[in-house]
Short mmCIF file of C-alpha atoms and ligand atoms in Angstrom, two decimals:
data_model
loop_
_atom_site.label_atom_id
_atom_site.label_comp_id
_atom_site.label_asym_id
_atom_site.label_seq_id
_atom_site.Cartn_x
_atom_site.Cartn_y
_atom_site.Cartn_z
CA UNK A 1 -92.20 -4.31 -144.82
CA UNK A 2 -95.53 -4.22 -143.56
CA UNK A 3 -96.85 -0.54 -142.23
CA UNK A 4 -98.88 -0.47 -139.43
CA UNK A 5 -102.26 0.87 -138.93
CA UNK A 6 -102.69 4.67 -137.94
CA UNK A 7 -105.34 6.52 -136.24
CA UNK A 8 -106.27 8.20 -139.50
CA UNK A 9 -107.50 5.14 -140.40
CA UNK A 10 -111.12 4.69 -140.39
CA UNK A 11 -111.83 2.33 -137.44
CA UNK A 12 -113.78 -0.45 -140.17
CA UNK A 13 -110.28 -1.21 -141.41
CA UNK A 14 -108.14 -1.15 -138.81
CA UNK A 15 -108.37 -4.83 -137.83
CA UNK A 16 -108.20 -5.77 -141.82
CA UNK A 17 -105.53 -7.62 -143.64
CA UNK A 18 -104.85 -7.61 -147.46
CA UNK A 19 -105.26 -10.47 -149.93
CA UNK A 20 -101.51 -11.43 -150.48
CA UNK A 21 -101.55 -13.25 -154.39
CA UNK A 22 -98.34 -15.13 -154.89
CA UNK A 23 -95.42 -13.69 -155.75
CA UNK A 24 -94.62 -11.87 -159.33
CA UNK A 25 -90.93 -12.27 -159.70
CA UNK A 26 -88.56 -10.07 -160.90
CA UNK A 27 -86.39 -10.62 -163.96
CA UNK A 28 -86.35 -13.59 -166.45
CA UNK A 29 -85.37 -17.05 -166.09
CA UNK A 30 -88.22 -18.52 -163.48
CA UNK A 31 -90.90 -21.10 -164.34
CA UNK A 32 -93.76 -19.72 -162.52
CA UNK A 33 -96.48 -21.89 -161.23
CA UNK A 34 -97.78 -20.19 -158.62
CA UNK A 35 -100.68 -17.90 -159.38
CA UNK A 36 -102.71 -19.89 -161.87
CA UNK A 37 -101.68 -18.05 -165.10
CA UNK A 38 -101.95 -19.52 -168.41
CA UNK A 39 -98.23 -20.54 -169.81
CA UNK A 40 -99.90 -20.05 -173.23
CA UNK A 41 -100.10 -16.51 -174.86
CA UNK A 42 -103.06 -15.08 -175.57
CA UNK A 43 -105.21 -15.33 -178.94
CA UNK A 44 -103.32 -13.85 -181.68
CA UNK A 45 -106.67 -12.25 -182.30
CA UNK A 46 -107.24 -10.70 -178.93
CA UNK A 47 -103.95 -8.81 -179.31
CA UNK A 48 -104.44 -7.46 -182.83
CA UNK A 49 -107.63 -6.16 -181.22
CA UNK A 50 -105.92 -4.87 -178.74
CA UNK A 51 -103.30 -3.43 -181.03
CA UNK A 52 -106.17 -1.67 -183.17
CA UNK A 53 -107.55 -0.05 -180.17
CA UNK A 54 -105.00 2.00 -178.98
CA UNK A 55 -105.38 5.25 -181.07
CA UNK A 56 -106.51 8.21 -180.78
CA UNK A 57 -110.02 7.07 -179.69
CA UNK A 58 -108.34 6.96 -175.83
CA UNK A 59 -109.07 10.35 -175.16
CA UNK A 60 -112.69 9.43 -175.30
CA UNK A 61 -114.63 7.27 -172.17
CA UNK A 62 -114.87 3.80 -173.54
CA UNK A 63 -118.90 2.57 -173.54
CA UNK A 64 -119.56 2.59 -169.84
CA UNK A 65 -121.96 -0.51 -170.35
CA UNK A 66 -119.54 -2.56 -172.39
CA UNK A 67 -122.47 -3.78 -174.29
CA UNK A 68 -120.68 -5.15 -177.62
CA UNK A 69 -118.57 -7.56 -175.07
CA UNK A 70 -121.83 -8.05 -173.11
CA UNK A 71 -123.56 -8.95 -176.11
CA UNK A 72 -120.49 -11.45 -177.11
CA UNK A 73 -120.57 -13.24 -173.89
CA UNK A 74 -124.51 -13.45 -173.94
CA UNK A 75 -124.44 -15.33 -177.39
CA UNK A 76 -122.14 -17.82 -176.06
CA UNK A 77 -123.66 -19.07 -173.36
CA UNK A 78 -127.30 -18.71 -175.19
CA UNK A 79 -128.22 -15.48 -173.16
CA UNK A 80 -129.38 -11.66 -173.44
CA UNK A 81 -126.90 -8.90 -172.84
CA UNK A 82 -129.15 -7.87 -170.00
CA UNK A 83 -127.94 -11.31 -168.24
CA UNK A 84 -124.20 -10.34 -168.40
CA UNK A 85 -122.56 -8.34 -166.13
CA UNK A 86 -118.76 -7.54 -166.91
CA UNK A 87 -115.94 -6.27 -164.72
CA UNK A 88 -112.40 -5.90 -163.99
CA UNK A 89 -111.22 -9.08 -163.44
CA UNK A 90 -113.51 -11.77 -161.85
CA UNK A 91 -112.10 -10.17 -158.30
CA UNK A 92 -113.93 -7.20 -159.67
CA UNK A 93 -117.04 -9.24 -159.86
CA UNK A 94 -117.09 -11.30 -156.51
CA UNK A 95 -116.35 -7.89 -154.78
CA UNK A 96 -119.41 -6.17 -155.91
CA UNK A 97 -121.78 -9.88 -155.58
CA UNK A 98 -120.45 -9.06 -151.89
CA UNK A 99 -121.99 -5.47 -151.51
CA UNK A 100 -125.04 -6.05 -153.96
CA UNK A 101 -126.15 -10.05 -153.34
CA UNK A 102 -124.46 -11.63 -150.28
CA UNK A 103 -124.83 -9.17 -146.86
CA UNK A 104 -128.08 -10.13 -145.02
CA UNK A 105 -128.15 -10.65 -141.53
CA UNK A 106 -127.73 -14.33 -141.78
CA UNK A 107 -123.99 -15.19 -142.66
CA UNK A 108 -123.05 -15.99 -146.61
CA UNK A 109 -121.83 -19.97 -146.65
CA UNK A 110 -118.00 -20.89 -148.36
CA UNK A 111 -116.37 -23.38 -147.61
CA UNK A 112 -113.45 -23.68 -145.19
CA UNK A 113 -110.38 -24.18 -147.72
CA UNK A 114 -111.00 -21.85 -150.65
CA UNK A 115 -110.34 -18.78 -152.38
CA UNK A 116 -108.62 -16.48 -149.76
CA UNK A 117 -110.17 -13.65 -151.06
CA UNK A 118 -113.58 -14.65 -149.97
CA UNK A 119 -113.16 -13.88 -145.96
CA UNK A 120 -111.39 -10.71 -147.16
CA UNK A 121 -114.00 -9.05 -148.97
CA UNK A 122 -116.60 -10.36 -147.07
CA UNK A 123 -114.25 -8.68 -143.76
CA UNK A 124 -114.09 -5.52 -146.15
CA UNK A 125 -117.49 -5.82 -146.81
CA UNK A 126 -119.07 -6.02 -143.51
CA UNK A 127 -120.65 -9.27 -144.47
CA UNK A 128 -121.37 -12.36 -141.68
CA UNK A 129 -119.90 -15.65 -142.86
CA UNK A 130 -119.65 -18.80 -141.76
CA UNK A 131 -116.78 -21.23 -143.56
CA UNK A 132 -117.88 -24.53 -143.61
CA UNK A 133 -115.64 -27.44 -143.79
CA UNK A 134 -114.60 -29.61 -146.67
CA UNK A 135 -115.21 -33.41 -146.51
CA UNK A 136 -112.49 -35.41 -145.73
CA UNK A 137 -111.82 -36.06 -149.35
CA UNK A 138 -111.40 -32.14 -149.46
CA UNK A 139 -114.82 -32.23 -151.29
CA UNK A 140 -117.71 -29.95 -151.05
CA UNK A 141 -121.08 -32.03 -149.21
CA UNK A 142 -124.09 -29.70 -150.57
CA UNK A 143 -125.89 -31.19 -147.40
CA UNK A 144 -123.71 -29.58 -145.41
CA UNK A 145 -124.86 -26.32 -146.39
CA UNK A 146 -128.39 -27.11 -145.27
CA UNK A 147 -128.25 -24.15 -142.28
CA UNK A 148 -129.75 -20.64 -142.49
CA UNK A 149 -127.57 -18.32 -143.96
CA UNK A 150 -127.30 -15.25 -146.31
CA UNK A 151 -126.33 -16.50 -149.91
CA UNK A 152 -123.82 -19.23 -150.82
CA UNK A 153 -120.33 -18.88 -152.33
CA UNK A 154 -118.94 -21.71 -153.83
CA UNK A 155 -115.81 -22.02 -156.78
CA UNK A 156 -116.12 -25.05 -159.23
CA UNK A 157 -113.67 -26.57 -159.17
CA UNK A 158 -112.85 -25.25 -155.98
CA UNK A 159 -109.20 -23.64 -155.31
CA UNK A 160 -106.53 -24.30 -154.34
CA UNK A 161 -107.78 -28.00 -154.19
CA UNK A 162 -108.92 -28.36 -157.89
CA UNK A 163 -111.65 -30.75 -156.58
CA UNK A 164 -115.33 -30.09 -158.86
CA UNK A 165 -118.66 -30.22 -157.94
CA UNK A 166 -121.41 -32.28 -159.89
CA UNK A 167 -123.87 -30.20 -161.63
CA UNK A 168 -126.17 -32.23 -160.35
CA UNK A 169 -125.24 -31.03 -157.18
CA UNK A 170 -125.46 -27.41 -157.80
CA UNK A 171 -128.78 -28.04 -158.84
CA UNK A 172 -129.98 -29.71 -155.89
CA UNK A 173 -128.32 -26.76 -153.73
CA UNK A 174 -130.35 -24.18 -155.69
CA UNK A 175 -133.39 -26.11 -154.77
CA UNK A 176 -132.62 -26.16 -151.76
CA UNK A 177 -132.23 -22.82 -151.36
CA UNK A 178 -134.88 -20.38 -153.09
CA UNK A 179 -134.42 -17.54 -151.14
CA UNK A 180 -130.89 -17.44 -151.13
CA UNK A 181 -128.31 -16.22 -154.12
CA UNK A 182 -125.70 -18.94 -154.71
CA UNK A 183 -122.71 -17.74 -156.59
CA UNK A 184 -120.90 -20.12 -158.36
CA UNK A 185 -117.28 -19.10 -158.85
CA UNK A 186 -116.19 -20.79 -162.02
CA UNK A 187 -112.85 -19.30 -162.38
CA UNK A 188 -111.21 -22.98 -163.46
CA UNK A 189 -114.66 -24.59 -164.96
CA UNK A 190 -112.90 -24.36 -168.71
CA UNK A 191 -110.65 -26.78 -167.68
CA UNK A 192 -112.77 -29.99 -166.73
CA UNK A 193 -115.91 -28.99 -164.35
CA UNK A 194 -119.20 -28.57 -165.75
CA UNK A 195 -120.39 -25.23 -165.97
CA UNK A 196 -123.72 -24.11 -164.24
CA UNK A 197 -124.43 -21.40 -167.10
CA UNK A 198 -126.90 -23.39 -168.51
CA UNK A 199 -128.79 -23.51 -165.12
CA UNK A 200 -129.53 -19.53 -165.17
CA UNK A 201 -132.69 -19.72 -167.25
CA UNK A 202 -133.96 -21.59 -164.89
CA UNK A 203 -132.53 -20.82 -161.40
CA UNK A 204 -133.39 -16.66 -160.50
CA UNK A 205 -131.08 -17.21 -157.41
CA UNK A 206 -128.02 -18.18 -159.52
CA UNK A 207 -124.92 -16.05 -160.35
CA UNK A 208 -122.04 -17.85 -162.22
CA UNK A 209 -118.95 -15.83 -162.47
CA UNK A 210 -115.84 -16.41 -164.97
CA UNK A 211 -112.76 -14.90 -165.56
CA UNK A 212 -110.93 -14.64 -169.12
CA UNK A 213 -107.45 -14.67 -167.04
CA UNK A 214 -107.20 -18.65 -166.97
CA UNK A 215 -108.41 -20.42 -169.96
CA UNK A 216 -108.09 -17.16 -171.90
CA UNK A 217 -104.60 -16.13 -170.75
CA UNK A 218 -105.53 -12.76 -170.18
CA UNK A 219 -104.80 -12.07 -166.49
CA UNK A 220 -102.98 -9.31 -167.41
CA UNK A 221 -105.90 -7.25 -168.99
CA UNK A 222 -108.25 -7.79 -165.82
CA UNK A 223 -111.60 -9.11 -167.36
CA UNK A 224 -114.24 -10.74 -165.34
CA UNK A 225 -118.10 -11.47 -166.08
CA UNK A 226 -120.83 -12.57 -164.62
CA UNK A 227 -124.53 -14.50 -165.74
CA UNK A 228 -127.70 -14.33 -164.03
CA UNK A 229 -130.88 -13.37 -164.24
CA UNK A 230 -131.71 -9.76 -164.98
CA UNK A 231 -132.59 -8.71 -161.07
CA UNK A 232 -128.99 -10.18 -160.30
CA UNK A 233 -126.93 -8.69 -163.01
CA UNK A 234 -128.47 -5.37 -162.53
CA UNK A 235 -128.01 -5.81 -158.17
CA UNK A 236 -124.28 -6.05 -159.38
CA UNK A 237 -124.73 -2.77 -162.00
CA UNK A 238 -126.44 -0.27 -159.55
CA UNK A 239 -123.46 -0.94 -157.23
CA UNK A 240 -121.05 -0.89 -159.58
CA UNK A 241 -122.19 2.79 -161.45
CA UNK A 242 -122.43 3.99 -157.88
CA UNK A 243 -118.03 4.18 -157.65
CA UNK A 244 -116.87 3.63 -161.06
CA UNK A 245 -119.05 3.61 -164.16
CA UNK A 246 -116.21 2.65 -166.51
CA UNK A 247 -114.96 -0.49 -164.91
CA UNK A 248 -113.53 -1.68 -168.41
CA UNK A 249 -111.40 -0.10 -170.91
CA UNK A 250 -111.37 0.34 -174.31
CA UNK A 251 -108.39 -2.03 -174.69
CA UNK A 252 -109.97 -4.79 -172.38
CA UNK A 253 -113.55 -4.29 -174.20
CA UNK A 254 -111.89 -4.83 -177.67
CA UNK A 255 -109.68 -7.51 -176.56
CA UNK A 256 -111.91 -9.84 -174.52
CA UNK A 257 -113.86 -9.91 -177.19
CA UNK A 258 -111.65 -10.85 -179.61
CA UNK A 259 -110.16 -13.50 -177.27
CA UNK A 260 -113.88 -14.80 -177.13
CA UNK A 261 -114.22 -15.25 -180.53
CA UNK A 262 -111.28 -17.30 -181.03
CA UNK A 263 -112.52 -20.69 -180.67
CA UNK A 264 -109.85 -22.45 -181.65
CA UNK A 265 -106.82 -21.45 -179.88
CA UNK A 266 -108.81 -21.71 -176.67
CA UNK A 267 -110.00 -25.11 -177.58
CA UNK A 268 -106.13 -26.14 -178.66
CA UNK A 269 -104.65 -24.06 -174.97
CA UNK A 270 -107.06 -25.55 -172.60
CA UNK A 271 -106.71 -29.21 -174.15
CA UNK A 272 -102.53 -28.96 -173.93
CA UNK A 273 -102.99 -27.89 -170.25
CA UNK A 274 -105.54 -30.63 -169.43
CA UNK A 275 -102.95 -33.00 -171.03
CA UNK A 276 -100.13 -31.82 -169.47
CA UNK A 277 -101.75 -32.02 -165.90
CA UNK A 278 -102.38 -35.61 -166.56
CA UNK A 279 -99.09 -36.09 -167.56
CA UNK A 280 -97.83 -34.28 -164.17
CA UNK A 281 -100.09 -36.09 -161.93
CA UNK A 282 -99.34 -39.44 -163.22
CA UNK A 283 -94.95 -38.32 -162.82
CA UNK A 284 -95.52 -37.04 -159.10
CA UNK A 285 -98.01 -39.87 -158.31
CA UNK A 286 -95.06 -42.28 -159.10
CA UNK A 287 -92.83 -40.18 -157.03
CA UNK A 288 -94.91 -40.77 -154.00
CA UNK A 289 -97.13 -37.70 -154.27
CA UNK A 290 -100.71 -38.20 -153.14
CA UNK A 291 -102.98 -35.54 -155.75
CA UNK A 292 -105.88 -34.66 -155.42
CA UNK A 293 -107.89 -35.69 -158.26
CA UNK A 294 -108.41 -31.77 -160.36
CA UNK A 295 -110.96 -30.00 -162.89
CA UNK A 296 -108.36 -27.42 -163.03
CA UNK A 297 -105.47 -25.70 -164.48
CA UNK A 298 -103.25 -26.92 -161.21
CA UNK A 299 -102.73 -29.40 -159.08
CA UNK A 300 -103.20 -29.70 -155.21
CA UNK A 301 -100.51 -32.22 -154.35
CA UNK A 302 -99.15 -33.79 -150.62
CA UNK A 303 -95.20 -35.59 -150.30
CA UNK A 304 -95.67 -37.87 -147.03
CA UNK A 305 -91.99 -37.70 -146.64
CA UNK A 306 -91.04 -34.20 -147.55
CA UNK A 307 -93.04 -31.23 -145.84
CA UNK A 308 -94.44 -28.90 -148.07
CA UNK A 309 -92.69 -25.74 -147.18
CA UNK A 310 -88.99 -27.44 -147.44
CA UNK A 311 -89.96 -28.46 -151.27
CA UNK A 312 -91.14 -25.09 -151.59
CA UNK A 313 -88.10 -23.54 -150.80
CA UNK A 314 -86.09 -26.21 -152.44
CA UNK A 315 -87.48 -25.67 -155.50
CA UNK A 316 -87.59 -22.15 -155.69
CA UNK A 317 -83.85 -22.16 -155.09
CA UNK A 318 -83.98 -23.67 -158.78
CA UNK A 319 -85.78 -21.23 -159.45
CA UNK A 320 -89.21 -22.29 -159.79
CA UNK A 321 -92.41 -20.86 -158.02
CA UNK A 322 -95.07 -23.16 -156.76
CA UNK A 323 -97.86 -22.49 -154.24
CA UNK A 324 -97.36 -23.34 -150.43
CA UNK A 325 -100.43 -21.92 -147.74
CA UNK A 326 -100.16 -21.69 -144.03
CA UNK A 327 -103.21 -22.86 -143.41
CA UNK A 328 -104.66 -25.51 -141.02
CA UNK A 329 -105.22 -29.10 -142.90
CA UNK A 330 -103.46 -28.12 -145.85
CA UNK A 331 -99.97 -26.87 -144.78
CA UNK A 332 -97.99 -29.71 -146.30
CA UNK A 333 -99.45 -29.14 -149.47
CA UNK A 334 -98.38 -27.55 -152.66
CA UNK A 335 -100.59 -26.48 -155.34
CA UNK A 336 -98.95 -26.44 -158.82
CA UNK A 337 -100.15 -24.47 -161.60
CA UNK A 338 -99.85 -26.77 -165.10
CA UNK A 339 -96.99 -25.39 -166.99
CA UNK A 340 -96.28 -25.81 -170.85
CA UNK A 341 -95.09 -29.79 -171.40
CA UNK A 342 -91.31 -28.38 -170.83
CA UNK A 343 -91.92 -26.53 -168.00
CA UNK A 344 -93.88 -29.56 -166.26
CA UNK A 345 -91.00 -31.83 -167.14
CA UNK A 346 -88.49 -29.56 -165.87
CA UNK A 347 -90.54 -29.32 -162.44
CA UNK A 348 -90.49 -33.18 -162.19
CA UNK A 349 -86.59 -33.13 -162.80
CA UNK A 350 -86.30 -30.96 -160.15
CA UNK A 351 -88.50 -32.46 -157.64
CA UNK A 352 -85.95 -35.38 -158.79
CA UNK A 353 -82.61 -33.83 -157.68
CA UNK A 354 -84.72 -32.63 -154.03
CA UNK A 355 -86.24 -36.09 -153.18
CA UNK A 356 -82.67 -37.71 -154.14
N1 LIG B 401 -111.56 -17.09 -158.67
C1 LIG B 401 -110.64 -17.82 -158.57
C2 LIG B 401 -110.76 -18.93 -157.38
C3 LIG B 401 -109.62 -17.85 -158.27
O1 LIG B 401 -108.38 -18.41 -158.07
C4 LIG B 401 -108.97 -16.37 -158.72
C5 LIG B 401 -107.84 -15.81 -159.29
N2 LIG B 401 -107.13 -15.98 -158.52
C6 LIG B 401 -110.41 -15.56 -159.11
C7 LIG B 401 -111.26 -15.93 -159.15
C8 LIG B 401 -110.08 -14.08 -159.66
O2 LIG B 401 -109.72 -13.87 -160.79
P1 LIG B 401 -109.07 -12.63 -161.83
O3 LIG B 401 -109.56 -11.50 -160.70
O4 LIG B 401 -108.11 -12.60 -162.55
O5 LIG B 401 -110.71 -12.73 -162.65
#
């Protein structure tokens, strides 16, 4: 049920609509391919570190600077701790970036088909924004961003399409807009796109945002981070400290640090996801689906003869959840998260039943 706005609400929020994430079903037996979580468990080392941190020290506030975690992230990318910001999921990092860096007279630019949180944040924080259409192949064309702007925000790979931008394009964008902050949201970068993290020392206007929710299988821990030169990181810190100086709890700091140190687990689950993605893309193409080339842990697909809304419902009746967006140009597409290989095979069997 939606509760209507009331006169008690601040006028500025009366027109807002909350972001509606994909369904989190109750009960067992669902194959959940709708919110791009990892189908694999997190690193056992992360779980052990979380358990070890759950002791009497919980009466104490956590390190407000998350310094040990920031140092771990920094060393992974050849940066300094002052070039790393950590937050409660990359959603929080992005929210802070909107507040601290993307609210200018000129509009922040982001694609028209992209992570649906961006317009929600822009509206919430009163940031002017303009959405730039994707090209006919659903790709971002950086030349289309050659217009006056107060910042640029691009997910790479994009969501929900999975289409990635080459690093050369991001470099060109950074060069073409030296006075704008360019935020690259790399939530899915580990599944096959090129990270812009290596460009941080070269470009003072670059902020790279990543998360432990996808390739590290820790969506439930809520840890994301940003990489950038110290001036951008400081802007995020100033805003964060002004409303909650403890964004990461003790368990999250400990678990995230251990997860980032477990390279073998990361590499194994990442490769499994990529292999299943390629298998599923081929299986769906063989059944007549058009599949965008994906560098993410999901596929964005459409069938010429079977409307997406009906397919989603038919799969739901078989206890398989996939994501459908009621949005112009993509309302005949489904976004399907890559599950385990067994889950992908059950999905294809269900699709065979539905298409029969
Ligand atoms: N960016 C993109 C493009 C996403 O799809 C998501 C997850 N839905 C996020 C950021 C946020 O992820 P989290 O807050 O779990 O780090």
